[in-house]
Short mmCIF file of C-alpha atoms in Angstrom, two decimals:
data_model
loop_
_atom_site.label_atom_id
_atom_site.label_comp_id
_atom_site.label_asym_id
_atom_site.label_seq_id
_atom_site.Cartn_x
_atom_site.Cartn_y
_atom_site.Cartn_z
CA MET A 1 35.72 -191.63 -146.21
CA ALA A 2 37.50 -190.66 -142.90
CA ALA A 3 35.39 -188.94 -140.27
CA SER A 4 35.95 -185.19 -139.95
CA THR A 5 37.79 -184.15 -136.77
CA GLY A 6 36.25 -180.71 -136.84
CA HIS A 7 32.72 -179.77 -135.63
CA PRO A 8 29.72 -178.52 -137.74
CA LYS A 9 29.31 -174.74 -137.53
CA GLY A 10 25.91 -175.32 -136.14
CA LEU A 11 27.46 -176.30 -132.92
CA TYR A 12 28.92 -172.95 -132.42
CA VAL A 13 25.40 -171.38 -133.19
CA LEU A 14 23.98 -173.54 -130.47
CA PHE A 15 26.93 -172.71 -128.24
CA ALA A 16 26.42 -168.98 -128.52
CA THR A 17 22.56 -169.28 -128.14
CA GLU A 18 22.88 -171.34 -125.07
CA MET A 19 25.65 -169.03 -123.63
CA TRP A 20 23.38 -166.01 -123.90
CA GLU A 21 20.44 -167.82 -122.43
CA ARG A 22 22.50 -168.98 -119.47
CA PHE A 23 23.75 -165.36 -119.23
CA SER A 24 20.17 -164.35 -118.94
CA TYR A 25 19.10 -166.95 -116.43
CA TYR A 26 22.04 -166.71 -113.95
CA GLY A 27 22.18 -162.93 -114.25
CA MET A 28 18.62 -162.66 -113.13
CA ARG A 29 19.10 -165.34 -110.55
CA ALA A 30 22.09 -163.54 -109.05
CA LEU A 31 19.85 -160.63 -108.23
CA LEU A 32 16.52 -162.29 -107.42
CA ALA A 33 16.77 -162.80 -103.82
CA LEU A 34 18.34 -159.38 -103.20
CA TYR A 35 15.54 -157.69 -105.28
CA MET A 36 12.76 -159.44 -103.31
CA ALA A 37 14.39 -158.59 -99.98
CA ASN A 38 15.35 -154.95 -100.70
CA ALA A 39 12.76 -153.70 -103.21
CA LEU A 40 9.77 -155.87 -102.70
CA LEU A 41 10.35 -155.85 -98.85
CA PHE A 42 9.87 -159.62 -98.53
CA ASP A 43 11.31 -161.19 -95.44
CA LYS A 44 13.90 -164.06 -95.89
CA ALA A 45 11.29 -166.79 -95.31
CA LEU A 46 9.03 -165.46 -98.07
CA THR A 47 12.00 -164.81 -100.33
CA SER A 48 13.33 -168.25 -99.87
CA ARG A 49 9.92 -169.77 -100.60
CA ILE A 50 9.43 -167.90 -103.82
CA TYR A 51 13.00 -168.71 -104.87
CA GLY A 52 12.40 -172.39 -104.29
CA ASP A 53 9.14 -172.25 -106.21
CA TYR A 54 10.70 -170.57 -109.13
CA THR A 55 13.86 -172.85 -109.42
CA SER A 56 11.70 -175.96 -108.86
CA LEU A 57 9.25 -174.98 -111.66
CA VAL A 58 12.06 -174.28 -114.03
CA TYR A 59 12.76 -178.04 -113.96
CA LEU A 60 9.21 -179.02 -114.37
CA THR A 61 8.17 -177.06 -117.47
CA PRO A 62 10.67 -178.68 -119.87
CA LEU A 63 8.38 -181.73 -119.70
CA LEU A 64 5.63 -179.63 -121.29
CA GLY A 65 8.04 -177.92 -123.56
CA GLY A 66 9.50 -181.17 -124.86
CA TYR A 67 6.02 -182.59 -125.44
CA MET A 68 4.81 -179.61 -127.30
CA ALA A 69 7.95 -179.57 -129.54
CA ASP A 70 7.72 -183.20 -130.27
CA ARG A 71 4.00 -183.22 -131.11
CA TYR A 72 3.33 -179.74 -132.65
CA TRP A 73 5.98 -177.16 -132.88
CA GLY A 74 9.39 -178.78 -133.41
CA ASN A 75 12.68 -177.61 -131.82
CA ARG A 76 13.02 -174.47 -133.95
CA ARG A 77 9.73 -172.78 -133.12
CA SER A 78 9.92 -173.97 -129.58
CA ILE A 79 13.30 -172.39 -129.04
CA LEU A 80 12.04 -169.04 -130.67
CA ILE A 81 8.94 -168.97 -128.58
CA GLY A 82 10.80 -169.89 -125.29
CA GLY A 83 13.53 -167.33 -125.97
CA LEU A 84 11.18 -164.51 -126.64
CA MET A 85 8.99 -165.41 -123.62
CA MET A 86 12.18 -165.33 -121.37
CA ALA A 87 13.17 -162.00 -122.79
CA LEU A 88 9.76 -160.61 -122.10
CA GLY A 89 9.93 -162.08 -118.69
CA GLN A 90 13.20 -160.31 -117.92
CA PHE A 91 11.68 -156.96 -119.34
CA SER A 92 8.71 -157.41 -116.99
CA LEU A 93 11.05 -157.80 -114.06
CA PHE A 94 12.72 -154.60 -115.38
CA ALA A 95 9.37 -152.83 -115.52
CA SER A 96 8.61 -154.01 -111.88
CA ALA A 97 11.88 -152.71 -110.69
CA SER A 98 11.32 -149.39 -112.51
CA LEU A 99 8.20 -148.81 -110.37
CA TYR A 100 10.29 -148.72 -107.29
CA THR A 101 10.37 -145.44 -105.58
CA PRO A 102 13.13 -144.48 -103.17
CA GLY A 103 12.11 -145.01 -99.55
CA GLN A 104 8.82 -146.80 -100.29
CA THR A 105 7.41 -148.64 -97.31
CA ALA A 106 4.86 -150.55 -99.34
CA VAL A 107 4.94 -152.23 -102.74
CA SER A 108 2.38 -151.26 -105.39
CA SER A 109 -0.02 -153.83 -106.95
CA ALA A 110 1.54 -153.07 -110.35
CA GLN A 111 5.11 -153.67 -109.17
CA MET A 112 4.10 -156.97 -107.57
CA ALA A 113 1.98 -158.08 -110.58
CA LEU A 114 4.90 -157.42 -113.08
CA PHE A 115 7.18 -159.23 -110.79
CA PHE A 116 5.11 -162.45 -110.79
CA LEU A 117 4.35 -162.19 -114.40
CA GLY A 118 8.06 -161.94 -115.14
CA LEU A 119 8.72 -165.09 -113.19
CA GLY A 120 5.86 -166.97 -114.88
CA MET A 121 7.19 -166.09 -118.35
CA LEU A 122 10.77 -167.03 -117.43
CA ILE A 123 9.43 -170.49 -116.09
CA PHE A 124 7.31 -171.32 -119.14
CA GLY A 125 9.83 -169.77 -121.55
CA ASN A 126 12.61 -171.98 -120.08
CA GLY A 127 10.48 -175.03 -120.67
CA PHE A 128 10.14 -174.40 -124.27
CA PHE A 129 13.73 -173.20 -124.85
CA LYS A 130 16.03 -175.43 -122.71
CA PRO A 131 15.26 -179.07 -123.63
CA ASN A 132 14.99 -178.43 -127.23
CA ILE A 133 18.25 -176.65 -127.78
CA SER A 134 20.06 -179.33 -125.62
CA SER A 135 18.62 -182.23 -127.73
CA MET A 136 19.60 -180.56 -130.99
CA VAL A 137 23.36 -180.91 -130.42
CA GLY A 138 23.49 -184.61 -130.98
CA THR A 139 21.38 -184.35 -134.17
CA LEU A 140 24.10 -182.29 -135.93
CA TYR A 141 26.17 -185.47 -136.29
CA PRO A 142 25.72 -188.89 -138.03
CA LYS A 143 24.60 -191.73 -135.60
CA GLY A 144 27.53 -193.15 -133.73
CA ASP A 145 29.80 -190.19 -134.50
CA SER A 146 32.77 -190.17 -132.08
CA ARG A 147 32.69 -186.35 -131.96
CA ILE A 148 29.34 -186.09 -130.08
CA ASP A 149 30.79 -186.32 -126.68
CA ALA A 150 33.29 -183.64 -127.35
CA ALA A 151 30.46 -181.58 -128.84
CA TYR A 152 28.52 -181.79 -125.67
CA THR A 153 31.71 -180.75 -123.79
CA ILE A 154 31.98 -177.69 -125.97
CA PHE A 155 28.28 -176.95 -125.46
CA TYR A 156 28.74 -177.27 -121.70
CA MET A 157 31.52 -174.76 -121.88
CA GLY A 158 29.11 -172.24 -123.31
CA ILE A 159 26.71 -172.86 -120.43
CA ASN A 160 29.43 -172.13 -117.84
CA LEU A 161 30.82 -169.09 -119.77
CA GLY A 162 27.39 -167.50 -119.67
CA ALA A 163 26.91 -168.55 -116.05
CA PHE A 164 30.32 -166.99 -115.13
CA PHE A 165 29.98 -163.57 -116.88
CA SER A 166 26.39 -163.00 -116.07
CA PRO A 167 26.49 -162.23 -112.30
CA LEU A 168 29.60 -160.02 -113.04
CA VAL A 169 27.70 -157.81 -115.57
CA CYS A 170 24.20 -157.99 -114.16
CA GLY A 171 25.59 -157.63 -110.64
CA THR A 172 27.66 -154.57 -111.51
CA LEU A 173 24.63 -152.93 -113.08
CA GLY A 174 21.96 -153.89 -110.67
CA GLU A 175 23.63 -154.40 -107.24
CA VAL A 176 24.67 -150.81 -106.46
CA TYR A 177 25.45 -149.29 -102.98
CA ASP A 178 25.31 -145.83 -101.64
CA ALA A 179 28.02 -143.98 -99.67
CA SER A 180 26.80 -145.61 -96.49
CA GLY A 181 27.05 -149.00 -97.87
CA ASN A 182 23.35 -149.59 -98.16
CA ILE A 183 21.97 -151.21 -101.42
CA VAL A 184 20.05 -148.96 -103.77
CA PRO A 185 16.98 -150.88 -104.78
CA SER A 186 16.11 -148.58 -107.74
CA GLU A 187 19.16 -149.89 -109.63
CA PHE A 188 18.11 -153.57 -109.79
CA LYS A 189 16.27 -152.62 -112.95
CA TRP A 190 19.39 -152.34 -115.02
CA GLY A 191 20.58 -155.81 -114.14
CA PHE A 192 17.22 -157.30 -115.32
CA LEU A 193 17.41 -155.13 -118.44
CA ALA A 194 20.83 -156.55 -119.24
CA ALA A 195 19.52 -160.03 -118.68
CA GLY A 196 16.71 -159.43 -121.13
CA ILE A 197 19.03 -158.00 -123.67
CA GLY A 198 21.40 -161.10 -123.40
CA MET A 199 18.28 -163.25 -124.05
CA LEU A 200 17.35 -161.26 -127.11
CA ILE A 201 20.89 -161.60 -128.40
CA GLY A 202 20.72 -165.43 -127.94
CA SER A 203 17.36 -165.65 -129.72
CA LEU A 204 18.51 -163.38 -132.59
CA THR A 205 21.77 -165.32 -133.05
CA PHE A 206 19.76 -168.62 -133.39
CA GLU A 207 17.20 -167.04 -135.78
CA LEU A 208 19.80 -165.47 -138.04
CA PHE A 209 22.02 -168.55 -138.40
CA LYS A 210 19.76 -171.58 -137.93
CA ASN A 211 18.75 -172.05 -141.56
CA LYS A 212 22.26 -172.02 -142.83
CA TYR A 213 24.15 -173.78 -140.16
CA VAL A 214 21.83 -175.77 -137.86
CA VAL A 215 21.45 -178.67 -140.27
CA GLY A 216 21.91 -182.43 -140.14
CA PRO A 217 24.76 -184.37 -141.70
CA GLU A 218 22.90 -184.47 -145.02
CA GLY A 219 22.31 -180.71 -145.00
CA ALA A 220 18.62 -180.91 -144.03
CA ALA A 221 17.19 -178.45 -141.71
CA LEU A 222 16.94 -179.72 -138.04
CA GLY A 223 14.13 -179.10 -135.63
CA ALA A 224 11.36 -178.51 -138.11
CA LYS A 225 7.68 -179.12 -137.20
CA PRO A 226 7.38 -182.91 -136.61
CA GLU A 227 5.32 -185.28 -138.71
CA ARG A 228 3.58 -187.58 -136.28
CA THR A 229 2.38 -191.05 -136.96
CA VAL A 230 0.00 -193.11 -134.81
CA GLU A 231 2.62 -195.72 -134.21
CA HIS A 232 4.85 -193.53 -132.15
CA SER A 233 4.39 -192.14 -128.68
CA PRO A 234 5.28 -188.60 -127.52
CA VAL A 235 8.96 -188.08 -126.66
CA VAL A 236 10.18 -185.74 -123.92
CA PRO A 237 13.50 -184.34 -124.83
CA VAL A 238 16.16 -184.19 -122.19
CA ASN A 239 17.10 -180.98 -120.46
CA THR A 240 20.58 -180.84 -118.93
CA ASP A 241 23.25 -178.38 -118.04
CA SER A 242 25.84 -181.25 -117.70
CA PRO A 243 28.64 -182.56 -120.21
CA VAL A 244 27.03 -185.75 -121.18
CA ARG A 245 25.31 -186.83 -124.37
CA THR A 246 21.59 -186.22 -124.00
CA GLU A 247 19.69 -187.19 -127.03
CA THR A 248 15.90 -187.43 -127.61
CA ILE A 249 15.08 -191.11 -127.41
CA ALA A 250 11.88 -192.43 -129.15
CA GLN A 251 9.95 -194.85 -127.12
CA PRO A 252 7.86 -197.76 -128.55
CA ALA A 253 4.14 -197.31 -128.08
CA THR A 254 3.44 -198.15 -124.41
CA SER A 255 -0.18 -197.47 -123.22
CA PHE A 256 -0.84 -196.17 -119.69
CA ALA A 257 -4.54 -196.00 -120.56
CA SER A 258 -5.58 -198.89 -118.23
CA GLN A 259 -3.40 -197.48 -115.35
CA LEU A 260 -4.33 -193.71 -115.80
CA PRO A 261 -7.45 -193.65 -113.53
CA LYS A 262 -5.54 -195.30 -110.74
CA LEU A 263 -2.57 -193.08 -111.18
CA ILE A 264 -4.71 -189.90 -111.14
CA GLY A 265 -6.42 -191.20 -107.99
CA ILE A 266 -3.07 -191.88 -106.41
CA PHE A 267 -1.80 -188.38 -107.30
CA VAL A 268 -4.86 -186.59 -106.00
CA VAL A 269 -4.56 -188.32 -102.62
CA VAL A 270 -0.82 -187.71 -102.39
CA TYR A 271 -1.19 -184.11 -103.47
CA ALA A 272 -3.81 -183.44 -100.89
CA ALA A 273 -1.85 -185.11 -98.26
CA ILE A 274 1.33 -183.23 -99.03
CA ALA A 275 -0.50 -179.93 -99.35
CA TRP A 276 -1.94 -180.42 -95.93
CA PHE A 277 1.45 -181.36 -94.43
CA MET A 278 3.15 -178.29 -96.09
CA ASN A 279 0.49 -175.90 -94.83
CA TYR A 280 -1.12 -175.69 -98.32
CA ASP A 281 2.01 -174.91 -100.16
CA TRP A 282 0.40 -175.91 -103.43
CA ILE A 283 3.61 -175.60 -105.67
CA GLY A 284 5.57 -177.64 -103.17
CA ALA A 285 2.75 -180.24 -103.11
CA LEU A 286 2.77 -180.35 -106.95
CA VAL A 287 6.52 -180.93 -107.20
CA PHE A 288 6.78 -183.56 -104.43
CA SER A 289 3.63 -185.38 -105.61
CA ALA A 290 4.98 -185.67 -109.04
CA MET A 291 8.25 -187.11 -107.65
CA ILE A 292 6.36 -189.76 -105.78
CA VAL A 293 3.79 -190.73 -108.48
CA ALA A 294 6.06 -190.71 -111.52
CA PRO A 295 8.09 -193.75 -110.37
CA ILE A 296 4.82 -195.56 -109.68
CA ALA A 297 3.75 -194.96 -113.21
CA VAL A 298 6.96 -196.45 -114.54
CA LEU A 299 6.95 -199.52 -112.20
CA SER A 300 3.19 -200.22 -112.88
CA ASP A 301 4.13 -201.44 -116.43
CA ASP A 302 3.71 -205.21 -116.39
CA SER A 303 6.21 -205.65 -119.39
CA LEU A 304 9.15 -204.95 -117.14
CA THR A 305 11.50 -207.71 -116.52
CA LYS A 306 13.13 -208.36 -113.19
CA ARG A 307 16.54 -207.11 -114.52
CA GLU A 308 14.89 -203.95 -115.91
CA ARG A 309 13.17 -203.41 -112.52
CA GLU A 310 16.56 -203.77 -110.71
CA LYS A 311 18.05 -201.05 -112.87
CA ILE A 312 15.01 -198.71 -112.46
CA TYR A 313 15.30 -199.14 -108.75
CA VAL A 314 18.82 -197.88 -108.79
CA ILE A 315 17.72 -194.85 -110.72
CA LEU A 316 15.00 -194.25 -108.28
CA ILE A 317 17.08 -194.64 -105.15
CA LEU A 318 19.79 -192.35 -106.56
CA SER A 319 17.05 -189.90 -107.29
CA PHE A 320 16.12 -189.77 -103.77
CA PHE A 321 19.77 -188.78 -102.69
CA VAL A 322 19.83 -186.20 -105.48
CA ILE A 323 17.10 -184.24 -103.60
CA PHE A 324 19.40 -183.76 -100.58
CA PHE A 325 22.30 -182.84 -102.87
CA TRP A 326 20.37 -179.94 -104.69
CA GLY A 327 18.51 -179.00 -101.46
CA ALA A 328 21.93 -178.01 -100.01
CA PHE A 329 23.77 -176.97 -103.25
CA GLU A 330 21.00 -174.52 -104.35
CA GLN A 331 21.40 -172.36 -101.35
CA ALA A 332 23.68 -170.29 -103.68
CA GLY A 333 20.91 -168.08 -104.95
CA ALA A 334 19.11 -167.64 -101.59
CA SER A 335 20.67 -168.08 -98.09
CA LEU A 336 24.30 -167.87 -99.32
CA THR A 337 23.34 -164.64 -101.17
CA PHE A 338 22.02 -163.25 -97.79
CA PHE A 339 25.19 -164.38 -96.16
CA ALA A 340 27.40 -162.83 -98.81
CA ALA A 341 25.48 -159.48 -98.71
CA GLU A 342 25.19 -159.23 -94.94
CA GLN A 343 28.00 -161.06 -93.28
CA THR A 344 30.84 -161.38 -95.66
CA ASP A 345 33.62 -158.82 -95.67
CA ARG A 346 33.60 -157.87 -99.38
CA GLN A 347 35.94 -154.90 -99.03
CA LEU A 348 38.65 -155.79 -101.62
CA THR A 349 40.41 -152.34 -101.51
CA ALA A 350 39.85 -149.09 -99.73
CA SER A 351 37.51 -147.91 -102.35
CA TYR A 352 36.04 -151.11 -103.91
CA THR A 353 33.49 -153.51 -102.39
CA VAL A 354 32.76 -156.81 -104.14
CA PRO A 355 29.04 -157.05 -104.94
CA ALA A 356 27.42 -160.13 -103.33
CA SER A 357 26.06 -161.31 -106.55
CA TYR A 358 29.64 -161.85 -107.90
CA PHE A 359 30.04 -164.80 -105.70
CA GLN A 360 27.52 -166.80 -107.88
CA SER A 361 30.25 -166.72 -110.57
CA ALA A 362 32.53 -168.91 -108.49
CA ASN A 363 30.83 -172.20 -109.23
CA ALA A 364 30.93 -171.65 -113.10
CA LEU A 365 34.57 -170.55 -112.93
CA PHE A 366 35.61 -173.55 -110.83
CA ILE A 367 33.72 -175.95 -113.34
CA ILE A 368 35.56 -174.35 -116.12
CA ILE A 369 38.93 -175.03 -114.48
CA PHE A 370 38.33 -178.41 -112.83
CA ALA A 371 35.91 -180.39 -115.17
CA PRO A 372 38.82 -181.39 -117.51
CA ILE A 373 40.91 -182.39 -114.37
CA PHE A 374 38.13 -184.58 -112.98
CA ALA A 375 37.74 -186.21 -116.51
CA VAL A 376 41.47 -187.09 -116.43
CA ILE A 377 41.27 -188.38 -112.95
CA TRP A 378 38.38 -190.74 -113.79
CA THR A 379 40.17 -191.80 -116.98
CA VAL A 380 43.46 -192.55 -115.08
CA LEU A 381 41.59 -194.41 -112.33
CA GLY A 382 39.71 -196.48 -114.88
CA LYS A 383 42.83 -197.56 -116.75
CA ARG A 384 44.12 -198.93 -113.37
CA GLY A 385 40.86 -200.55 -112.48
CA LEU A 386 40.27 -198.04 -109.54
CA GLU A 387 37.64 -195.87 -110.89
CA PRO A 388 34.68 -195.75 -108.36
CA SER A 389 31.24 -196.95 -109.52
CA SER A 390 28.74 -194.23 -110.20
CA PRO A 391 26.93 -194.54 -106.89
CA LEU A 392 30.24 -194.22 -104.97
CA LYS A 393 31.16 -191.12 -107.01
CA MET A 394 27.80 -189.69 -105.94
CA SER A 395 28.44 -190.53 -102.40
CA ILE A 396 31.77 -188.65 -102.66
CA GLY A 397 30.03 -185.81 -104.24
CA LEU A 398 27.56 -185.52 -101.23
CA MET A 399 30.58 -185.58 -98.93
CA PHE A 400 32.30 -182.78 -100.70
CA LEU A 401 29.01 -180.82 -100.20
CA ALA A 402 29.19 -181.60 -96.39
CA VAL A 403 32.84 -180.51 -96.21
CA GLY A 404 31.99 -177.16 -97.87
CA TYR A 405 29.35 -176.41 -95.24
CA LEU A 406 31.61 -177.58 -92.55
CA ILE A 407 34.21 -175.08 -93.66
CA ILE A 408 31.87 -172.17 -93.61
CA ALA A 409 30.40 -173.28 -90.36
CA PHE A 410 33.81 -173.18 -88.76
CA GLY A 411 34.22 -169.72 -90.22
CA VAL A 412 31.21 -168.35 -88.65
CA LYS A 413 31.42 -170.14 -85.24
CA GLY A 414 31.30 -167.77 -82.33
CA VAL A 415 30.69 -164.77 -84.71
CA ASP A 416 27.78 -162.51 -83.88
CA ALA A 417 25.27 -160.99 -86.59
CA SER A 418 27.16 -157.58 -86.57
CA THR A 419 30.66 -159.15 -87.49
CA LYS A 420 31.64 -159.89 -91.14
CA VAL A 421 33.85 -162.74 -91.95
CA SER A 422 36.50 -163.27 -94.69
CA MET A 423 35.60 -163.96 -98.24
CA PHE A 424 37.82 -166.98 -98.00
CA TRP A 425 35.25 -169.11 -96.23
CA LEU A 426 32.51 -168.50 -98.88
CA ILE A 427 34.91 -168.93 -101.88
CA THR A 428 36.44 -172.22 -100.34
CA MET A 429 32.94 -173.57 -99.78
CA TYR A 430 31.97 -172.99 -103.28
CA LEU A 431 35.08 -174.89 -104.47
CA MET A 432 34.23 -177.84 -102.52
CA HIS A 433 30.57 -177.63 -103.71
CA THR A 434 32.06 -177.64 -107.33
CA PHE A 435 33.89 -180.68 -106.62
CA GLY A 436 30.66 -182.27 -105.38
CA GLU A 437 28.75 -181.19 -108.39
CA LEU A 438 31.38 -182.85 -110.77
CA CYS A 439 31.20 -186.02 -108.82
CA LEU A 440 27.38 -186.22 -108.96
CA SER A 441 25.61 -184.21 -111.70
CA PRO A 442 27.11 -185.45 -114.93
CA ILE A 443 27.69 -188.83 -113.47
CA GLY A 444 24.01 -189.23 -112.51
CA LEU A 445 22.73 -188.07 -115.93
CA ALA A 446 25.03 -190.49 -117.65
CA LEU A 447 23.82 -193.24 -115.25
CA VAL A 448 20.17 -192.68 -116.32
CA ASN A 449 20.96 -192.77 -119.98
CA LYS A 450 22.83 -195.98 -119.35
CA LEU A 451 20.41 -197.95 -117.15
CA ALA A 452 17.02 -196.78 -118.32
CA PRO A 453 15.14 -199.38 -120.54
CA ALA A 454 14.84 -197.81 -124.03
CA ARG A 455 11.03 -197.58 -123.97
CA PHE A 456 11.16 -195.63 -120.65
CA ALA A 457 14.35 -193.52 -121.34
CA SER A 458 12.54 -190.24 -121.53
CA LEU A 459 10.22 -190.99 -118.68
CA LEU A 460 12.99 -191.94 -116.33
CA MET A 461 15.06 -188.84 -117.29
CA ALA A 462 11.92 -186.85 -116.38
CA VAL A 463 11.94 -188.52 -113.05
CA TRP A 464 15.64 -187.65 -112.62
CA PHE A 465 14.75 -184.00 -113.30
CA LEU A 466 11.70 -184.18 -110.96
CA ALA A 467 14.11 -185.12 -108.27
CA THR A 468 16.19 -181.98 -109.18
CA ALA A 469 12.97 -179.90 -109.01
CA ALA A 470 12.18 -181.39 -105.68
CA GLY A 471 15.84 -180.58 -104.47
CA ASN A 472 15.28 -176.98 -105.54
CA LYS A 473 12.02 -176.72 -103.69
CA PHE A 474 13.63 -178.32 -100.57
CA ALA A 475 16.34 -175.70 -100.91
CA GLY A 476 13.81 -172.94 -100.66
CA VAL A 477 12.27 -174.54 -97.55
CA LEU A 478 15.71 -174.87 -95.92
CA SER A 479 16.72 -171.27 -96.85
CA GLY A 480 13.60 -170.09 -95.04
CA LEU A 481 15.41 -171.21 -91.84
CA TYR A 482 18.05 -168.53 -92.21
CA PRO A 483 18.23 -166.74 -88.86
CA GLU A 484 17.33 -163.03 -88.62
CA PRO A 485 18.17 -160.87 -85.78
CA GLY A 486 15.16 -159.70 -83.83
CA LYS A 487 12.97 -162.40 -85.01
CA PRO A 488 12.08 -165.80 -83.24
CA ALA A 489 14.62 -168.59 -83.73
CA PRO A 490 13.57 -170.97 -86.46
CA HIS A 491 13.44 -174.68 -85.65
CA PHE A 492 14.21 -177.66 -87.89
CA VAL A 493 13.06 -181.17 -86.71
CA GLY A 494 13.28 -179.91 -83.09
CA PHE A 495 16.65 -178.29 -83.55
CA GLU A 496 16.74 -174.55 -82.69
CA ILE A 497 18.67 -172.44 -85.08
CA THR A 498 20.10 -169.51 -82.97
CA GLY A 499 22.71 -168.39 -85.43
CA LEU A 500 24.52 -169.05 -88.66
CA TYR A 501 26.68 -171.82 -87.18
CA GLU A 502 23.65 -173.96 -86.37
CA PHE A 503 22.06 -173.02 -89.74
CA PHE A 504 25.00 -174.28 -91.72
CA LEU A 505 25.39 -177.36 -89.54
CA ILE A 506 21.94 -178.38 -90.92
CA PHE A 507 23.52 -178.92 -94.30
CA VAL A 508 26.57 -180.58 -92.92
CA VAL A 509 24.33 -183.16 -91.23
CA LEU A 510 21.97 -183.71 -94.15
CA SER A 511 24.73 -183.98 -96.68
CA ALA A 512 27.03 -186.20 -94.65
CA ALA A 513 24.27 -188.51 -93.60
CA ALA A 514 23.02 -188.92 -97.17
CA SER A 515 26.66 -189.54 -98.22
CA LEU A 516 27.21 -192.19 -95.54
CA VAL A 517 23.96 -193.98 -96.36
CA LEU A 518 24.70 -193.98 -99.86
CA PHE A 519 28.24 -195.35 -99.21
CA PHE A 520 26.86 -198.27 -97.37
CA LEU A 521 24.48 -198.93 -100.28
CA TYR A 522 26.82 -198.47 -103.19
CA ARG A 523 28.00 -201.97 -103.46
CA LYS A 524 24.54 -203.34 -103.57
CA LEU A 525 23.60 -200.63 -106.06
CA THR A 526 26.70 -201.34 -108.08
CA THR A 527 25.74 -205.02 -108.19
CA MET A 528 22.17 -204.19 -109.47
CA MET A 529 23.64 -202.07 -112.13
CA ASN A 530 26.02 -204.89 -113.10
CA GLU A 531 29.11 -202.76 -112.72
CA PRO A 532 32.30 -203.91 -111.12
CA VAL A 533 33.05 -202.67 -107.58
CA ALA A 534 36.30 -200.80 -107.23
CA THR A 535 38.73 -202.36 -104.77
CA ALA A 536 40.81 -200.34 -102.39
CA ALA A 537 44.48 -199.90 -103.38
#
């Protein structure tokens, strides 16, 4: 029987569910920094730190959510619990914003408590929801079905549609200005409410249609409570926002029992050292300690062959460079939001000013436009034997990131804090960053799936996402260096940041340096991957 060229209806149920979840996440994120700075009266350093903590923990909790789903709840129950938790988290932020009183000079304990409760519920809800819905896409199809890659591309479009529309909707409702051009903090609640309603719509969509449509090739319900046997070890489903196949991969039983005491001891020592170095930033210490100890846990396995170790080293080395990428890229929700709100000329017409939150839609829109183009470019180059290896693509991605920051640094050079610059600089920078993301994010995820030994596939994917979490935390640290008039100039490795030009140069230097180092390493890494090296035309 010929394989069907269409897709199961369950794919579109998952597409709609994920689209509304991303609507909720990115709509809230578009307003988060503005809310903290204008309603909770946090300074930019504290706002950046909390933003970094939140976005980094979002990438840690899927490890817990995947474990719980695999061992106890199954995908379906985990998605429902996660979705409802995230909706409640958004409504908690709505309640926090509703307690704001115009002109307040201090924040009530109830407003603050509801804010942090909302963030906590969003963090853990995401952990239960995100990895489980991503891993269900591949299970809709028979093993080896050629439609799976196209299915993930369709699913990826749902992610970006939600990410595109959410800042426009939530920003319109929540980011409101008075006649003098000052933001009205009491209106943030409506943006958070819209994000919560979007999450409820996503959860309701899944619940209404899952039994009929989210079924396997034989018609059996997918994602039911698992039946465990002692011969199988826990599986951590993959959490991804990128257009690659990301399936749950079962690992043969591999015991770390003999290594566990040593690993715990190493973690405690590393955690204490990093916490002390980071002035007792406990969340930052947790993220960076996990990033250091997890690779040790993998490499401590004596069953690894020399060839397997080489491939794992490639994953670990590239994970290190990923930290620099996301540390610069994830300024979108923090320092670049400050820049859009305070120093970007957003006057589109005489009577209309573009909300600062709208600019966070740019990346999603550019991905929708350019992802197919990049796919064609790689295909054409591959047919001619000129396609860059994965490490070289990632080096190119980092250089695009540097170029983006160089463009905006040029735009603000010589401009004082009271002068606003054209939207052109910010939009062009986001375009370059999108090019960088398309060269790095899907490429890196596919590389991990390709190189990881089967028995460590889930653990090494977890390491990859730990690097993303570390990059998000690093983004918060760097955003805290954003210069504020009237306050002492921040310093970074002895470099004084007297204005936005110097601030953006930090990201130019970090991204370009990481790109160049990776460029000089890519041939060696390509050899270790056993991929052919592209030759210059």
